[in-house]
C-alpha cells in the first residue's frame, strides 16, 4: 500500500511541476543496492560501478540536449559522475557530436530546419548560427547568474559582443583561474613517438631536416610496428581541420599560431604565409619525403575516422597536428598498453637558429563557444545549469570526481589519488561509465577556487609524476625535463592582437575578404596535395601553378588589409580602451 501511495505522489509531483520542465526530458534513475566500500585503503573500487546504478527511482532530473560540432565521445546517461552532478544541478545533458558530415553541412541542416538542441557549439559554424537567429542573447539574462557573468572580465565579454550589442556564446576554453598549470602541450606541433626518441638515444631535434632524418632512419630499421607496415609521416588533410597540412610554414618561420596570417610585430601588418620562402622550402621537403616513400600515401584520401584509426594502431612515427585533434587515438594507445607509441611535441623550425613558437599561453577565443538555442523552451533553467557547472563544488566533481571514490583529501586539504584510481583513468571504457567533465561546457583551467588544488588531477604537482609511466619518466629524465611542455619554448607572451584566427572564424562569404579566404582555402585543399605528390622534377612547376592561383584568384590585398586593420584595432583596445562601441 505504501508503494501505491508513493507512485501516486510521484505522479502528482510530475503534474504539478511539469511546466517547469518543459523542453527537457526526465531521466528516471534506477534503484540498486550500494555495495561499495568507502575505506581509503580498500583497493577495490568496484563501488564506482555500483554507485552509478544506486539511484532513487522516485527522483527525476531535467535532461537537456546538446550538440558540439567537433568529434567526441558520447556518454551513457547513467554515467556515475553525471548523476552526481545532476544531484547538485538538477539536470544532465545528452551530448552528441559531429560524425560523418562537415561542420557546415551539419549546421546548415539545422539552420534550414529551424530546430536546434538546447545547447549548441557550432565550432566553425557559429557565425552561421548567430546570423540565423538560432541563439538567445545571453546578456539579457545573466544578471541572475553570477557565475556566468563573472566568468569573464568586462573587457573579455566585450570581445565576444556582436555588432548588435549582444552576447550569444560563452567560451569554454583558455579561461585561467589563479595560474596556468598545464603539463602537456594541447596545441599544434610536429609530434614524434616516444619509442622513436628512446631508440635514437633521446636526441634534441630542432630543424625540419633533423626531424625527418630520424623518421627515415627509424622506418628503415623498423619496417613494421605491431605487425603492420610502419608509416613515417602523415597529416590530416580534409575539412576545416586541415591546418596540419597548410599552416606549418607559419610556425617554421618562428611565428605563433595566428592561424590565418603572420603579423609583423614592428609594423602590426598582417601577411599571408602561403607565399613566404619558408612555405616553398617546407613543401619542397614534404615532396621529397613523399617521393622517398616516407609520407603516408593515403593521407589525402583518409576520412577523420580512418586518420584516428591509423594513429591508434601505433604505426605512425610522426605527424603535425593539434594535440586535441588526435588525443582520442592516444587514449586508445594508452588503454592498449602502448604508451611508448604515444607522442611528444618537438620544437621544429625550418633551421636550427629560429626560435620556435609552437606554444602560446592560454588565450580567449572570442569566436567560438556554447550557446543556448531558441529551441530551448526554458533558457532560464539552461542558464542556471551552466551557472551551477561553474560552482566550486561542481568543478571538483567534473574534473576530480567523487571524494572517497575517485580521490581523497589529505590533512593539508590537498587532493590525491591511489595508484588504482590513477590506473582507472587510463581505461577509456571505465572513464566513459564513471567520469563526466562536461569539457565542452564553460569551465576554468589552472586552479580550483580553493587556490590549493589544480582543476585537472594530472596537473597537481603531487600527482603529475605519479601518473607517469616508466616510459614517460625515463623520457623526461633523459632530457632533464619536468613535464612535456618543456620540449617547447614556453618563455613567451601573447601579442595584443593574438590570435587572428578568432577574427576570421566570424567571416562569411558575404564580404570580399570572406570570399578571399574561402577561395584561398579551396585552392590550398586542391593544390597542396598536388604539390606534395608531384614528381621531383615537376615540383617547381607545380609550385608555380599553385602560387599563381593564390596571387591571381585570391584578393590577397583585401585579405591582408582586413587582417591588418583588425590587428591594429586589437592593439588599440589592449592599450586602454575598455569597450569598442
XYZ file of C-alpha atoms in Angstrom:
581
model
C 0.000 0.000 0.000
C 2.841 2.351 0.821
C 4.233 1.629 -2.623
C 0.932 2.684 -4.251
C 0.874 5.949 -2.329
C 4.480 6.550 -3.328
C 3.666 6.123 -7.003
C 0.619 8.397 -6.719
C 2.773 11.030 -5.030
C 5.266 10.884 -7.845
C 2.541 11.328 -10.457
C 1.134 14.357 -8.635
C 4.577 15.920 -8.329
C 5.244 15.428 -12.034
C 1.915 17.029 -12.931
C 2.433 19.959 -10.592
C 5.897 20.741 -11.816
C 5.549 19.697 -15.437
C 5.542 23.278 -16.641
C 8.934 23.907 -15.090
C 10.368 21.005 -17.017
C 9.156 21.846 -20.497
C 11.698 21.387 -23.216
C 13.653 18.832 -21.193
C 13.114 15.095 -20.920
C 13.195 13.467 -17.499
C 15.576 10.672 -16.580
C 14.276 8.027 -14.156
C 17.217 6.778 -12.112
C 17.432 3.045 -11.470
C 17.376 1.833 -7.888
C 20.193 -0.560 -6.993
C 21.752 -1.570 -3.682
C 25.060 0.169 -2.952
C 27.694 -2.462 -2.271
C 30.636 -0.014 -2.318
C 33.263 0.350 0.400
C 34.418 3.891 1.299
C 37.502 2.874 3.249
C 40.581 4.653 1.883
C 42.832 1.613 1.927
C 40.365 -0.629 0.101
C 41.873 -1.091 -3.358
C 38.643 -2.493 -4.805
C 36.913 0.470 -6.428
C 34.139 -1.524 -7.997
C 31.917 0.672 -5.817
C 32.088 3.206 -8.615
C 30.089 0.862 -10.829
C 27.604 0.133 -8.062
C 27.145 3.802 -7.307
C 26.401 4.538 -10.954
C 23.245 2.479 -10.531
C 22.471 3.451 -6.930
C 19.724 5.989 -7.600
C 16.336 6.738 -6.100
C 13.730 5.687 -8.634
C 11.384 8.426 -7.411
C 13.873 11.201 -8.347
C 13.911 12.954 -11.692
C 16.480 15.110 -13.445
C 15.895 17.594 -16.226
C 17.506 16.249 -19.367
C 18.920 18.726 -21.861
C 20.118 18.093 -25.386
C 23.435 19.383 -26.710
C 25.350 19.228 -29.975
C 29.033 20.013 -30.394
C 30.326 20.442 -33.949
C 33.539 18.558 -33.223
C 34.294 14.847 -32.876
C 33.732 13.457 -29.399
C 32.649 10.508 -27.319
C 29.058 10.140 -26.193
C 28.455 9.252 -22.557
C 25.771 6.904 -21.244
C 23.061 8.752 -19.354
C 23.661 6.561 -16.288
C 27.258 7.772 -16.046
C 28.110 7.883 -12.343
C 29.563 11.391 -12.060
C 26.953 12.754 -14.473
C 24.362 11.600 -11.960
C 26.351 13.068 -9.069
C 26.445 16.415 -10.868
C 22.723 16.134 -11.536
C 22.127 15.747 -7.804
C 23.571 19.253 -7.404
C 22.327 20.939 -10.580
C 19.038 19.129 -11.101
C 19.935 18.396 -14.721
C 22.018 16.281 -17.060
C 22.880 16.569 -20.736
C 22.540 14.140 -23.621
C 25.604 15.174 -25.633
C 26.002 14.441 -29.342
C 28.985 15.159 -31.561
C 29.933 15.692 -35.182
C 30.078 12.494 -37.237
C 30.318 11.897 -40.978
C 29.155 15.377 -42.055
C 31.265 18.518 -42.183
C 30.542 21.379 -39.790
C 28.921 23.499 -42.497
C 26.747 20.581 -43.619
C 25.526 19.740 -40.115
C 24.903 23.319 -39.034
C 23.364 24.069 -42.415
C 20.807 21.293 -41.920
C 19.905 22.684 -38.503
C 19.521 26.218 -39.804
C 17.407 25.053 -42.743
C 15.080 23.140 -40.430
C 14.992 25.796 -37.738
C 15.205 23.168 -34.984
C 18.127 23.035 -32.571
C 19.236 21.222 -29.416
C 19.064 23.130 -26.135
C 22.813 23.770 -26.087
C 24.955 24.097 -29.182
C 28.585 24.766 -30.008
C 28.742 25.396 -33.729
C 32.542 25.465 -33.952
C 33.347 26.894 -37.395
C 29.587 27.238 -37.979
C 28.977 29.575 -35.031
C 28.681 32.664 -37.232
C 26.039 30.862 -39.299
C 24.010 30.129 -36.168
C 24.166 33.713 -34.954
C 23.187 35.084 -38.355
C 20.229 32.698 -38.451
C 18.995 33.957 -35.080
C 19.412 30.478 -33.606
C 20.925 31.589 -30.282
C 19.445 33.629 -27.448
C 21.214 36.811 -26.230
C 22.797 35.593 -23.005
C 23.491 39.108 -21.722
C 19.758 39.763 -21.404
C 19.554 37.065 -18.728
C 22.889 36.908 -16.958
C 22.232 39.287 -14.066
C 20.541 36.338 -12.357
C 23.502 34.026 -12.982
C 26.616 35.496 -11.312
C 28.897 32.547 -12.073
C 28.310 33.183 -15.776
C 28.541 36.969 -15.652
C 31.741 36.852 -13.585
C 33.269 34.062 -15.662
C 34.984 36.669 -17.860
C 36.058 40.255 -17.311
C 34.085 43.122 -18.807
C 36.760 43.597 -21.446
C 36.700 39.903 -22.350
C 32.915 39.874 -22.701
C 33.142 42.916 -24.953
C 35.415 40.967 -27.285
C 32.581 38.476 -27.712
C 29.817 41.065 -28.044
C 28.382 41.240 -31.566
C 27.633 44.381 -33.553
C 24.038 44.407 -32.306
C 25.392 44.770 -28.763
C 24.503 41.258 -27.611
C 26.480 38.225 -26.473
C 25.347 34.871 -27.834
C 28.071 32.429 -26.806
C 30.145 31.546 -23.753
C 33.730 30.426 -24.487
C 34.721 27.185 -22.808
C 38.487 27.085 -23.142
C 41.505 29.105 -22.099
C 39.883 30.680 -19.042
C 42.555 30.532 -16.354
C 41.684 30.681 -12.672
C 44.629 31.506 -10.448
C 47.548 30.446 -12.631
C 48.358 28.202 -15.580
C 49.247 24.662 -14.569
C 49.490 22.805 -17.900
C 51.943 19.918 -18.108
C 51.149 18.815 -21.674
C 51.034 20.640 -24.990
C 47.466 20.612 -26.285
C 48.034 22.662 -29.433
C 49.837 22.168 -32.730
C 53.326 20.759 -33.152
C 55.426 18.257 -35.002
C 54.924 15.075 -32.976
C 57.121 12.006 -32.758
C 56.652 8.721 -30.932
C 58.315 8.269 -27.549
C 59.661 4.910 -28.710
C 61.475 6.636 -31.559
C 63.218 9.093 -29.240
C 64.319 6.249 -26.957
C 65.562 4.259 -29.962
C 67.633 7.249 -31.105
C 69.097 7.781 -27.598
C 66.987 10.867 -26.890
C 68.220 13.385 -29.470
C 67.320 17.077 -29.362
C 65.558 17.796 -32.626
C 65.309 21.368 -33.863
C 65.266 21.695 -37.644
C 62.899 20.144 -40.151
C 65.823 18.184 -41.624
C 66.689 16.705 -38.225
C 63.075 15.675 -37.696
C 62.780 13.818 -40.976
C 66.241 12.303 -40.661
C 65.163 10.408 -37.545
C 61.874 9.416 -39.222
C 63.755 7.954 -42.194
C 66.232 6.045 -40.044
C 63.595 4.601 -37.732
C 61.376 3.399 -40.575
C 64.370 1.815 -42.305
C 65.269 -0.179 -39.192
C 61.686 -0.848 -38.108
C 59.621 -1.607 -41.230
C 56.793 -2.994 -39.086
C 55.111 -1.891 -35.846
C 52.589 -4.113 -34.101
C 52.502 -6.378 -37.151
C 51.683 -3.615 -39.633
C 53.840 -1.642 -42.042
C 55.394 1.432 -40.444
C 54.194 4.835 -41.663
C 56.841 7.522 -41.469
C 54.795 10.721 -41.576
C 51.157 11.675 -42.013
C 48.796 14.641 -41.803
C 45.050 15.070 -41.737
C 44.037 16.975 -44.845
C 40.244 17.113 -45.037
C 37.538 19.615 -43.975
C 38.309 22.550 -41.673
C 40.891 20.564 -39.700
C 43.455 20.588 -42.484
C 45.607 23.060 -40.530
C 48.289 20.409 -40.076
C 48.663 20.346 -43.833
C 48.576 24.036 -44.644
C 49.877 26.151 -41.747
C 53.304 24.747 -40.695
C 55.166 27.456 -42.706
C 53.875 29.971 -40.148
C 55.484 28.039 -37.281
C 58.615 27.095 -39.195
C 59.276 30.804 -39.742
C 59.107 31.362 -35.972
C 55.629 32.878 -35.696
C 52.896 31.915 -33.193
C 49.596 30.349 -34.167
C 47.644 33.305 -35.509
C 46.332 30.643 -37.859
C 45.400 32.761 -40.853
C 48.387 35.065 -41.200
C 51.671 36.173 -39.714
C 51.872 39.624 -38.142
C 54.958 41.828 -38.259
C 55.371 42.895 -34.612
C 57.089 46.143 -35.564
C 54.535 47.494 -38.022
C 51.477 45.455 -36.925
C 50.994 44.409 -40.537
C 49.435 41.070 -41.468
C 50.695 38.880 -44.292
C 49.509 35.540 -45.596
C 52.091 32.802 -45.004
C 51.326 30.800 -48.132
C 53.727 32.737 -50.329
C 56.693 33.200 -47.971
C 60.033 31.497 -48.609
C 59.516 29.115 -45.700
C 56.398 27.745 -47.409
C 58.361 26.866 -50.541
C 61.145 25.142 -48.608
C 58.751 23.207 -46.376
C 56.581 21.814 -49.137
C 59.649 21.005 -51.194
C 60.798 18.934 -48.210
C 57.424 17.166 -48.000
C 57.647 16.487 -51.722
C 60.995 14.808 -51.117
C 59.598 12.792 -48.188
C 56.689 11.663 -50.366
C 58.862 10.646 -53.285
C 61.251 8.836 -50.958
C 58.330 6.740 -49.702
C 58.120 8.012 -46.115
C 54.953 10.096 -46.480
C 51.647 8.293 -45.868
C 50.239 7.663 -49.353
C 46.605 7.699 -48.183
C 46.856 10.911 -46.155
C 44.909 12.892 -48.748
C 42.007 10.463 -49.020
C 41.511 9.325 -45.423
C 38.395 10.310 -43.507
C 38.867 11.600 -39.981
C 37.904 8.218 -38.531
C 40.480 6.498 -40.743
C 43.114 9.010 -39.645
C 42.398 8.360 -35.966
C 42.329 4.609 -36.540
C 45.722 4.778 -38.218
C 47.295 6.639 -35.297
C 45.540 4.317 -32.829
C 47.308 1.373 -34.467
C 50.649 2.681 -33.174
C 52.389 2.527 -36.546
C 52.653 6.254 -37.364
C 56.130 7.536 -36.478
C 55.462 11.261 -36.768
C 52.964 13.893 -37.862
C 51.986 17.526 -37.474
C 48.632 18.266 -35.850
C 46.814 19.852 -32.935
C 47.015 17.509 -29.957
C 43.291 17.745 -29.270
C 42.655 16.574 -32.825
C 44.292 13.164 -32.261
C 44.006 12.856 -28.487
C 41.395 10.099 -28.695
C 43.916 7.984 -30.606
C 46.438 8.424 -27.805
C 43.833 7.390 -25.250
C 43.302 4.203 -27.247
C 47.039 3.534 -27.322
C 47.301 4.021 -23.558
C 44.375 1.687 -22.936
C 46.143 -0.919 -25.078
C 49.329 -0.583 -23.022
C 51.206 1.115 -25.865
C 52.349 4.270 -24.085
C 55.642 4.145 -25.973
C 53.632 4.715 -29.170
C 52.147 7.979 -27.896
C 53.708 11.275 -28.899
C 55.961 14.100 -27.783
C 55.929 17.629 -29.299
C 59.124 18.828 -30.948
C 60.332 22.472 -31.323
C 60.766 22.198 -35.073
C 61.599 25.242 -37.220
C 62.975 25.493 -40.729
C 66.527 25.869 -39.439
C 68.104 25.333 -36.044
C 68.662 29.061 -35.416
C 64.983 30.080 -35.409
C 63.254 30.197 -32.009
C 60.108 28.073 -32.023
C 56.672 29.488 -31.190
C 54.551 26.349 -31.146
C 53.472 27.094 -27.598
C 51.257 30.039 -26.710
C 49.796 30.802 -23.271
C 46.060 30.234 -22.918
C 44.012 32.841 -24.691
C 40.354 33.712 -25.029
C 38.733 32.523 -28.252
C 36.084 35.162 -28.835
C 34.737 33.446 -31.949
C 33.641 30.106 -30.510
C 31.661 28.954 -27.524
C 28.486 27.320 -26.358
C 25.129 28.977 -26.826
C 21.551 28.319 -25.803
C 19.281 27.866 -28.776
C 15.936 29.463 -29.455
C 14.504 25.927 -29.446
C 15.250 25.603 -25.729
C 11.869 26.079 -24.074
C 13.293 27.167 -20.733
C 16.507 29.169 -21.257
C 16.486 30.314 -17.631
C 16.900 26.731 -16.429
C 19.563 26.094 -19.058
C 21.498 29.146 -17.873
C 21.116 28.015 -14.276
C 22.612 24.662 -15.264
C 25.698 26.374 -16.729
C 25.855 28.663 -13.699
C 25.886 25.602 -11.432
C 28.528 23.841 -13.532
C 30.885 26.732 -12.730
C 30.368 26.451 -8.977
C 33.364 25.249 -6.913
C 31.520 22.096 -5.836
C 30.627 21.023 -9.356
C 34.027 21.959 -10.809
C 35.534 19.396 -8.431
C 33.013 16.763 -9.499
C 33.671 17.464 -13.178
C 37.428 17.005 -13.027
C 38.285 15.059 -9.874
C 35.110 13.004 -9.478
C 33.633 11.937 -6.166
C 35.600 12.148 -2.945
C 36.291 8.729 -1.474
C 35.761 7.017 -4.818
C 37.904 8.909 -7.324
C 40.209 10.824 -4.974
C 40.914 11.561 -1.326
C 41.652 14.746 0.609
C 44.732 14.956 2.805
C 45.020 16.766 6.106
C 46.555 19.706 4.236
C 43.420 19.830 2.021
C 45.464 18.688 -0.980
C 43.674 16.173 -3.203
C 45.436 12.923 -4.015
C 44.705 9.545 -5.578
C 45.745 5.955 -5.106
C 47.531 4.031 -7.825
C 44.299 2.145 -8.574
C 42.422 5.415 -9.026
C 45.065 6.697 -11.419
C 45.059 3.497 -13.449
C 41.291 3.575 -13.832
C 41.538 6.842 -15.746
C 43.642 5.091 -18.376
C 40.737 2.743 -19.137
C 38.545 4.515 -21.704
C 35.605 2.201 -21.004
C 35.754 2.890 -17.267
C 36.079 6.634 -17.865
C 33.029 6.625 -20.139
C 30.927 4.913 -17.496
C 32.158 6.831 -14.474
C 33.526 10.311 -15.227
C 31.853 13.348 -16.766
C 33.873 16.545 -17.186
C 31.351 18.317 -19.434
C 34.503 19.688 -21.041
C 32.656 21.495 -23.841
C 30.675 23.481 -21.303
C 32.269 26.551 -19.693
C 34.953 25.642 -17.188
C 38.066 27.013 -15.594
C 41.612 25.862 -16.199
C 44.515 26.221 -13.806
C 43.490 26.215 -10.158
C 40.289 25.321 -8.364
C 38.563 28.019 -6.329
C 40.312 26.806 -3.154
C 43.644 28.018 -4.541
C 45.214 24.772 -3.342
C 44.355 22.159 -5.958
C 44.569 22.189 -9.730
C 41.496 21.780 -11.904
C 42.931 18.700 -13.599
C 44.305 15.879 -11.417
C 47.160 15.229 -13.841
C 48.431 18.788 -13.291
C 48.509 18.516 -9.488
C 52.221 18.730 -8.542
C 51.981 15.692 -6.285
C 50.023 13.737 -8.873
C 51.753 14.504 -12.170
C 54.887 12.499 -11.527
C 52.859 9.622 -10.131
C 50.721 9.485 -13.274
C 53.770 8.940 -15.448
C 54.543 5.518 -16.821
C 58.064 4.161 -16.707
C 58.393 5.158 -20.373
C 57.425 8.742 -19.564
C 59.688 9.036 -16.515
C 62.636 7.648 -18.417
C 61.986 10.053 -21.290
C 61.686 13.191 -19.156
C 64.700 12.243 -17.045
C 66.809 11.672 -20.158
C 66.133 15.234 -21.286
C 66.217 16.733 -17.798
C 62.633 17.981 -18.175
C 59.897 18.282 -15.562
C 56.934 17.910 -17.922
C 56.155 17.604 -21.623
C 55.765 21.329 -22.191
C 59.492 21.622 -21.545
C 60.131 20.219 -25.020
C 58.950 23.563 -26.425
C 59.885 27.186 -25.901
C 57.433 28.412 -23.259
C 59.157 31.673 -22.353
C 56.703 33.673 -24.442
C 53.822 36.117 -24.114
C 50.845 36.567 -26.389
C 50.800 39.695 -28.514
C 47.901 42.106 -28.121
C 46.364 41.023 -31.431
C 46.687 37.276 -30.842
C 45.078 35.082 -32.126
C 43.914 36.344 -35.500
C 42.034 33.124 -36.284
C 39.400 34.176 -33.766
C 38.608 37.047 -36.147
C 38.347 35.052 -39.368
C 36.130 32.461 -37.675
C 33.380 35.082 -37.848
C 33.787 35.723 -41.593
C 31.174 34.674 -44.116
C 31.031 34.591 -47.898
C 29.095 37.853 -47.973
C 32.207 40.061 -47.830
C 35.120 40.499 -50.212
C 37.607 39.401 -47.555
C 35.415 36.426 -46.636
C 35.291 35.385 -50.277
C 39.079 35.750 -50.461
C 39.536 33.341 -47.560
C 37.077 30.814 -48.962
C 38.849 30.872 -52.316
C 42.249 30.571 -50.649
C 41.117 27.513 -48.683
C 39.704 25.914 -51.821
C 42.969 26.381 -53.680
C 45.046 25.009 -50.817
C 42.771 21.996 -50.375
C 43.198 21.170 -54.054
C 46.790 22.123 -54.722
C 48.841 21.277 -51.644
C 48.323 17.525 -52.198
C 49.325 18.056 -55.847
C 52.445 19.932 -54.773
C 53.459 17.208 -52.315
C 52.730 14.311 -54.687
C 54.351 15.873 -57.756
C 57.402 14.144 -59.141
C 60.692 15.630 -58.015
C 61.248 17.020 -61.493
C 57.799 18.643 -61.587
C 57.792 20.177 -58.119
C 58.890 23.674 -59.091
C 56.443 23.970 -61.973
C 53.591 22.640 -59.816
C 54.525 25.083 -57.066
C 54.493 27.954 -59.552
C 50.996 26.993 -60.724
C 49.812 26.905 -57.122
C 51.373 30.275 -56.320
C 49.946 31.807 -59.466
C 46.432 30.759 -58.475
C 46.871 32.237 -54.997
C 48.039 35.579 -56.332
C 45.600 35.891 -59.236
C 42.379 34.269 -57.995
C 42.541 35.382 -54.368
C 42.263 39.042 -53.428
C 45.277 38.902 -51.135
C 45.336 42.683 -50.855
C 41.903 42.953 -49.264
C 42.554 39.805 -47.213
C 45.750 41.153 -45.689
C 44.410 44.699 -45.309
C 41.376 43.467 -43.357
C 43.553 41.393 -41.046
C 45.948 44.298 -40.551
C 43.083 46.612 -39.621
C 41.779 44.136 -37.049
C 45.243 43.502 -35.579
C 45.768 47.230 -35.083
C 42.274 47.612 -33.604
C 43.034 44.914 -31.056
C 46.299 46.590 -30.122
C 44.428 49.867 -29.580
C 41.889 48.121 -27.344
C 44.667 46.483 -25.326
C 46.246 49.881 -24.767
C 43.351 51.126 -22.714
C 40.008 51.182 -24.499
C 37.613 49.190 -22.291
C 34.890 48.781 -24.851
C 34.696 49.430 -28.551
C 31.184 50.571 -29.406
